[in-house]
């Protein structure tokens, strides 16, 4: 009987020791993985692991740890509090600022398998529970609703004593499917306000926390809140805005309509029609081109040569009396432009007026020669005016002042204004008075003529349509005071008044010897011509720069009773291009223009010297001022 | 009259801290603000050291079984109950001692960065420099704070750092691990201290 029971037992136990016929293989347990420990409040901590395969046999797991500085191996005492495959370390077993070396062992019938060890320090693995008691309320701020969110720290975290410092974060979302979470950092606060809500919308809110040096907690459970409707208030504002802007728009439209005409003028200024003499718009409109073109044929165009002589100014006499008072006749034309007598006025004759040409200064060798050449001038002038005129215009360009051009153009009186140069910058520092006259300046060219000329006379030549004339300067001494002043006299409706604002009128002096070229610097509002010597060879781009020590005939002091143009001579010592100190040693020279009388400026009056005259840069073109013919 | 007689609390030994002390005294900066400011500095200091260890790779920083820091001899609380029982003055004294113990090692670290692989060098030197600055600021602040808190707070335990001629890479990583822990201790003590101070804003603690 006993043996039979034993046999049965053996039979029963046999399968346990005999491999199955289906091939199952028992093995060591798999290595436990993903060992992770966390502490929610820096007082306790829990470790979890993930078991490996069990090798077909029942497997048990054990956690062993060692503390820093000790070789004693301890085993976890609590495998249950934290759930399956976990180990819970309670307060008594938890030390901070001490590192633990933790290992998990899987054991089955066949053997043990150790996991990889994990070294932790409790203070570095803090991950709190989510915040609790999340509350959301809708509050109103002057009719506009907002959400007030409040919460409590997780129960176990001791923030009161400062043991744990928590930082919070919340997120908000509309109940829409397409909405995204909107995160807000709340610092250490336990309360937060959310504004700009959608009227009538439903919001979802969650909050989480993190210790100062640790891991974020999980998100708390969601709170739902519905925002009441407040649309009508917002709408009324928009309606008001719309009505107001519509009203403004209507007003603007009405205004524009009322002023459409003047607006049109303002925005689209009328284009000046053609002003060709003899051109008849009406004829053109009527479409009869023959009549139109025949109307253009004017009897006196092109001018025949006989006219040239009438228009020619043969010469201007300049002489320098000992003491000459400035005779200043203020011109009526205060914009400084001189009328050219005998020239047809044309309001839009372009550059031919004030801005273009220099006063032609010609120095001649001997007075007698000049006289002889005067008669030849006429023809020469006629031929040469066109050529040099452009040259002069070009030279005049850099110095031209736009301001001067415009009054010329606009005034019907002035046609050809002798070169209006406006070297604004150089002059302003020099003389404060001049600043008033900046807008009209004349440059008298003061370039040296071909050096061969022995005499040093200045001539102003009056050309034809451009109406240049020569002004004879006698300039023998560089220094002012007491020179015999040549006077240029001219008959003209308008007189050039000389500028004498720099010094007390000491009379107009014209040096008698040197031939220099003066630029008419400007003409001030009193029709004073300011003459300004042009250094030889100087680039014209500089607005009449001063070079070295020169006599400066930049200012016309006045016109005497004999229609002489009294120029003011100044000596300029140039230090720098800015002409800073040039205002100082100045004296006035006077140029008196005399028309047809060929009085001798000692040397002599002003014959034109052919190419030299015309080719030299810097001419005073005061053609329009004087009526050459008496 | 010399300032030292007016404000005997401030020690003129170190010029900068003396000036700060005088200024603080004259302006009567409340202790709460000082502590709050100090805790912010310690927080920043620890954050820097954590960032450093993470950037250099956590595998370079095994927490050894025996982390033999030069500051290990200093007795510090090992759990919450112990920590909450330490007096304010002692807390401050511990913090200051630890801080003082690291001024030399940080100096050594900053000059030894060439030992590390090149990619880590610039990060290391920059971060160590920042840590030194924060450390200095914190030290000055704690000096003033301790002067307001009585003689117990003035004690500083000396924890000398014995500098070897060469510092190998493993020594560097060990030092950085030690510093990470010690900076966390300082931070914790100061944060406990700031909630301990009376009239602390309720939202902070």
PDB file of C-alpha atoms in Angstrom, chain A residues 42-43 66 68-69 71 91 94-99 101 119-121 123-124 158-163 165 188 190 212-213, chain B residues 36 43 46-47 63-67 77-80 83-84 180-181 184-185 187-189 191-192 194-195 202-205:
ATOM      1  CA  UNK A  42      11.474  64.697  -0.707  1.00  0.00           C
ATOM      2  CA  UNK A  43      10.581  62.571   2.266  1.00  0.00           C
ATOM      3  CA  UNK A  66      23.264  50.033  -0.644  1.00  0.00           C
ATOM      4  CA  UNK A  68      26.702  55.679   0.108  1.00  0.00           C
ATOM      5  CA  UNK A  69      29.629  55.055   2.373  1.00  0.00           C
ATOM      6  CA  UNK A  71      28.756  48.195   2.173  1.00  0.00           C
ATOM      7  CA  UNK A  91      10.375  58.171   5.791  1.00  0.00           C
ATOM      8  CA  UNK A  94      14.829  57.698   3.236  1.00  0.00           C
ATOM      9  CA  UNK A  95      17.919  59.791   3.568  1.00  0.00           C
ATOM     10  CA  UNK A  96      18.605  62.845   1.545  1.00  0.00           C
ATOM     11  CA  UNK A  97      21.934  63.998   0.211  1.00  0.00           C
ATOM     12  CA  UNK A  98      22.956  60.363   0.327  1.00  0.00           C
ATOM     13  CA  UNK A  99      23.237  58.317  -2.791  1.00  0.00           C
ATOM     14  CA  UNK A 101      22.782  52.117  -5.250  1.00  0.00           C
ATOM     15  CA  UNK A 119      22.433  55.360  -8.467  1.00  0.00           C
ATOM     16  CA  UNK A 120      20.127  57.979  -7.153  1.00  0.00           C
ATOM     17  CA  UNK A 121      20.051  60.834  -4.719  1.00  0.00           C
ATOM     18  CA  UNK A 123      16.763  65.260  -3.816  1.00  0.00           C
ATOM     19  CA  UNK A 124      17.314  64.958  -7.547  1.00  0.00           C
ATOM     20  CA  UNK A 158       5.313  70.728   2.405  1.00  0.00           C
ATOM     21  CA  UNK A 159       5.608  74.174   0.997  1.00  0.00           C
ATOM     22  CA  UNK A 160       4.806  75.945   4.189  1.00  0.00           C
ATOM     23  CA  UNK A 161       8.088  75.232   5.815  1.00  0.00           C
ATOM     24  CA  UNK A 162      10.014  75.862   2.681  1.00  0.00           C
ATOM     25  CA  UNK A 163      11.046  72.252   2.418  1.00  0.00           C
ATOM     26  CA  UNK A 165       9.339  75.130  -3.413  1.00  0.00           C
ATOM     27  CA  UNK A 188       4.820  80.337  -7.274  1.00  0.00           C
ATOM     28  CA  UNK A 190      -1.699  79.665  -6.588  1.00  0.00           C
ATOM     29  CA  UNK A 212      12.553  74.139  -8.080  1.00  0.00           C
ATOM     30  CA  UNK A 213      15.010  71.406  -9.124  1.00  0.00           C
TER      31      UNK A 213
ATOM     32  CA  UNK B  36      14.815  86.239  -0.568  1.00  0.00           C
ATOM     33  CA  UNK B  43      18.811  78.692  -6.784  1.00  0.00           C
ATOM     34  CA  UNK B  46      22.514  75.118  -8.282  1.00  0.00           C
ATOM     35  CA  UNK B  47      20.692  75.352 -11.588  1.00  0.00           C
ATOM     36  CA  UNK B  63      27.300  58.903  -8.256  1.00  0.00           C
ATOM     37  CA  UNK B  64      29.908  56.785  -6.605  1.00  0.00           C
ATOM     38  CA  UNK B  65      29.248  54.614  -3.736  1.00  0.00           C
ATOM     39  CA  UNK B  66      31.521  56.767  -1.794  1.00  0.00           C
ATOM     40  CA  UNK B  67      31.364  60.315  -2.898  1.00  0.00           C
ATOM     41  CA  UNK B  77      20.787  67.154   8.185  1.00  0.00           C
ATOM     42  CA  UNK B  78      19.866  64.009   6.302  1.00  0.00           C
ATOM     43  CA  UNK B  79      16.125  64.196   6.350  1.00  0.00           C
ATOM     44  CA  UNK B  80      13.356  66.666   6.633  1.00  0.00           C
ATOM     45  CA  UNK B  83      16.545  69.890   8.692  1.00  0.00           C
ATOM     46  CA  UNK B  84      13.531  71.621  10.143  1.00  0.00           C
ATOM     47  CA  UNK B 180      26.162  69.915  -7.378  1.00  0.00           C
ATOM     48  CA  UNK B 181      25.232  68.392  -4.083  1.00  0.00           C
ATOM     49  CA  UNK B 184      21.712  71.996  -3.457  1.00  0.00           C
ATOM     50  CA  UNK B 185      22.298  71.958   0.272  1.00  0.00           C
ATOM     51  CA  UNK B 187      19.838  76.286  -1.670  1.00  0.00           C
ATOM     52  CA  UNK B 188      17.699  74.125   0.560  1.00  0.00           C
ATOM     53  CA  UNK B 189      18.905  75.751   3.751  1.00  0.00           C
ATOM     54  CA  UNK B 191      14.809  78.308   1.257  1.00  0.00           C
ATOM     55  CA  UNK B 192      13.916  76.871   4.609  1.00  0.00           C
ATOM     56  CA  UNK B 194      13.257  82.304   4.004  1.00  0.00           C
ATOM     57  CA  UNK B 195      10.019  80.632   4.968  1.00  0.00           C
ATOM     58  CA  UNK B 202       1.949  83.884   2.053  1.00  0.00           C
ATOM     59  CA  UNK B 203       2.162  83.169  -1.607  1.00  0.00           C
ATOM     60  CA  UNK B 204       5.785  82.214  -1.363  1.00  0.00           C
ATOM     61  CA  UNK B 205       5.564  79.749   1.482  1.00  0.00           C
TER      62      UNK B 205
END
